């Protein structure tokens, strides 16, 4: 059921015109009902204690949930822009979670020797990742979701977020939800 809802959500995102370049009449559109997150627990790369985090641990923050892989060229191209966004907004309660869809810990550690990633990289065993990928509709990467402070998926980005247009659209969405307080949390 969640998979179907995520597909419908992605289609609605593709068909909407809620970009920073929308006309005034489009800019005043009501936000749709949001989809609660599918919670999961994954390992944190680079943590000496081999700790794990749950997505729900970030309730109260605006989270960009980015599904990616080390073998994905567009995923790698996104990293510098994500690093900049993270540096700019992390003090305001913005987090980026890079969820590796298929890489092992060793592959990710090797990747980090070549590329600087300033935000958390998460990973797990294939069976756990398959479940998460299925529940978030991950059929290709990169795929990103923006989650508001109350744990609802509020935006979907079904391809690489690169270039001025997409980065501007994402930045506008981040700012909107950093400045918005909602009381619809599924965790209360």
Coordinates of C-alpha atoms in Angstrom, one line a residue:
X1 CA 0.0 0.0 0.0
X2 CA 2.8 2.4 0.9
X3 CA 4.5 1.6 -2.4
X4 CA 1.3 2.6 -4.4
X5 CA 1.0 5.8 -2.3
X6 CA 4.7 6.7 -3.1
X7 CA 4.2 6.1 -6.8
X8 CA 1.1 8.3 -6.7
X9 CA 3.0 10.9 -4.8
X10 CA 5.8 10.9 -7.3
X11 CA 3.4 11.3 -10.2
X12 CA 1.7 14.2 -8.4
X13 CA 5.1 15.9 -8.0
X14 CA 5.9 15.5 -11.6
X15 CA 2.6 17.0 -12.7
X16 CA 2.7 19.9 -10.3
X17 CA 4.1 23.3 -11.0
X18 CA 5.2 24.1 -7.4
X19 CA 8.7 25.5 -8.3
X20 CA 10.2 28.8 -7.3
X21 CA 9.2 29.9 -10.8
X22 CA 5.5 29.3 -10.5
X23 CA 3.0 32.1 -11.2
X24 CA 1.4 33.9 -8.3
X25 CA -1.9 32.0 -8.7
X26 CA 0.1 28.7 -8.6
X27 CA 2.2 29.8 -5.6
X28 CA -0.9 30.1 -3.4
X29 CA -2.1 26.5 -4.0
X30 CA -2.9 24.5 -0.9
X31 CA -0.3 21.9 0.1
X32 CA -1.6 18.3 -0.3
X33 CA -2.1 15.9 2.5
X34 CA 1.4 14.5 3.2
X35 CA 2.5 10.8 3.4
X36 CA 4.0 9.7 6.8
X37 CA 7.5 8.3 6.5
X38 CA 8.2 4.6 6.4
X39 CA 10.6 4.4 9.4
X40 CA 13.8 2.4 9.2
X41 CA 17.1 1.9 11.1
X42 CA 20.4 1.9 9.3
X43 CA 24.1 1.9 10.0
X44 CA 26.0 5.2 10.0
X45 CA 29.2 5.1 7.9
X46 CA 32.3 6.4 9.6
X47 CA 31.0 6.1 13.1
X48 CA 33.6 4.5 15.3
X49 CA 31.0 2.9 17.5
X50 CA 29.1 1.3 14.5
X51 CA 26.0 3.1 15.6
X52 CA 22.6 3.1 13.9
X53 CA 20.0 5.7 13.4
X54 CA 16.3 5.6 12.7
X55 CA 14.7 8.0 10.3
X56 CA 12.3 9.0 13.1
X57 CA 15.3 10.1 15.2
X58 CA 15.3 13.2 12.9
X59 CA 11.8 14.3 13.9
X60 CA 12.0 18.0 14.4
X61 CA 14.4 18.5 11.5
X62 CA 13.8 19.0 7.8
X63 CA 15.4 16.0 6.1
X64 CA 16.5 15.4 2.5
X65 CA 16.4 11.6 2.2
X66 CA 18.7 10.8 -0.8
X67 CA 18.8 7.3 -2.3
X68 CA 22.1 6.8 -4.1
X69 CA 24.9 4.5 -5.0
X70 CA 28.7 4.8 -5.5
X71 CA 28.4 3.4 -9.1
X72 CA 25.8 6.1 -10.1
X73 CA 27.4 9.0 -11.9
X74 CA 24.5 11.5 -11.4
X75 CA 24.5 10.6 -7.7
X76 CA 28.2 11.6 -7.4
X77 CA 27.5 14.9 -9.3
X78 CA 24.9 15.8 -6.7
X79 CA 27.3 15.5 -3.7
X80 CA 29.0 18.9 -4.0
X81 CA 25.7 20.7 -4.2
X82 CA 24.3 18.7 -1.3
X83 CA 27.5 19.5 0.7
X84 CA 26.8 23.2 0.1
X85 CA 23.2 23.0 1.1
X86 CA 24.0 21.0 4.2
X87 CA 26.7 23.5 5.3
X88 CA 24.3 26.4 4.7
X89 CA 21.2 25.1 6.5
X90 CA 22.3 22.5 9.0
X91 CA 22.3 25.0 11.9
X92 CA 18.6 25.7 11.1
X93 CA 17.6 22.0 11.5
X94 CA 18.3 20.6 8.1
X95 CA 19.8 17.1 7.6
X96 CA 20.8 15.1 4.6
X97 CA 20.8 11.4 4.8
X98 CA 22.5 9.6 1.9
X99 CA 21.0 6.1 1.8
X100 CA 23.2 3.8 -0.2
X101 CA 20.9 1.4 -1.9
X102 CA 23.3 -1.4 -2.5
X103 CA 26.9 -0.7 -1.4
X104 CA 28.8 -2.5 1.3
X105 CA 30.6 -0.8 4.1
X106 CA 33.9 -1.5 2.4
X107 CA 32.8 0.0 -0.9
X108 CA 31.5 3.1 0.9
X109 CA 34.7 3.6 2.9
X110 CA 36.7 3.3 -0.3
X111 CA 34.4 5.9 -1.9
X112 CA 34.9 8.3 0.9
X113 CA 38.7 8.2 0.3
X114 CA 38.0 9.8 -3.1
X115 CA 35.0 12.0 -2.4
X116 CA 34.1 14.3 0.4
X117 CA 30.6 13.8 1.7
X118 CA 29.8 16.1 4.6
X119 CA 26.4 14.6 5.6
X120 CA 25.5 11.2 7.0
X121 CA 25.8 8.1 4.8
X122 CA 23.6 5.2 5.8
X123 CA 23.8 1.6 4.7
X124 CA 22.8 -1.9 5.7
X125 CA 22.5 -5.5 4.7
X126 CA 20.9 -6.3 1.3
X127 CA 17.7 -7.8 2.8
X128 CA 17.1 -4.6 4.9
X129 CA 17.9 -2.3 1.9
X130 CA 15.6 -4.2 -0.4
X131 CA 12.7 -3.7 2.1
X132 CA 13.5 0.1 2.4
X133 CA 13.9 0.4 -1.4
X134 CA 10.6 -1.3 -2.0
X135 CA 8.8 0.9 0.6
X136 CA 10.2 4.1 -0.9
X137 CA 9.7 3.1 -4.5
X138 CA 13.4 3.1 -5.4
X139 CA 13.7 1.6 -8.8
X140 CA 16.5 3.9 -10.0
X141 CA 18.9 6.3 -8.4
X142 CA 19.2 9.1 -7.6
X143 CA 15.9 9.5 -5.9
X144 CA 15.3 12.0 -3.1
X145 CA 12.5 12.9 -0.7
X146 CA 12.1 16.0 1.4
X147 CA 10.6 15.3 4.8
X148 CA 9.2 18.0 7.0
X149 CA 9.8 18.5 10.7
X150 CA 6.9 16.3 11.6
X151 CA 8.0 13.2 9.7
X152 CA 5.9 13.6 6.5
X153 CA 7.2 13.2 3.0
X154 CA 6.4 16.6 1.4
X155 CA 8.3 16.5 -1.8
X156 CA 9.8 14.0 -4.2
X157 CA 12.7 14.5 -6.6
X158 CA 12.8 11.5 -9.1
X159 CA 16.2 12.4 -10.7
X160 CA 19.5 14.1 -10.0
X161 CA 19.2 17.5 -8.3
X162 CA 21.8 19.3 -10.2
X163 CA 22.1 22.6 -12.0
X164 CA 20.6 26.0 -11.1
X165 CA 16.9 25.1 -11.8
X166 CA 16.7 22.0 -9.6
X167 CA 19.0 23.3 -6.9
X168 CA 16.9 26.5 -6.7
X169 CA 13.7 24.5 -6.5
X170 CA 15.1 22.3 -3.8
X171 CA 16.4 25.3 -1.9
X172 CA 13.0 27.0 -2.1
X173 CA 11.4 23.8 -0.7
X174 CA 14.0 23.5 2.1
X175 CA 13.4 27.1 3.1
X176 CA 9.7 26.7 3.0
X177 CA 9.7 23.8 5.4
X178 CA 12.4 25.1 7.6
X179 CA 10.2 28.2 8.2
X180 CA 7.0 26.1 8.6
X181 CA 5.8 24.5 11.8
X182 CA 3.2 21.8 11.6
X183 CA 1.5 19.9 14.3
X184 CA 0.5 16.8 12.3
X185 CA 3.3 14.5 13.5
X186 CA 2.7 10.8 13.3
X187 CA 4.9 10.4 16.4
X188 CA 2.7 12.3 18.8

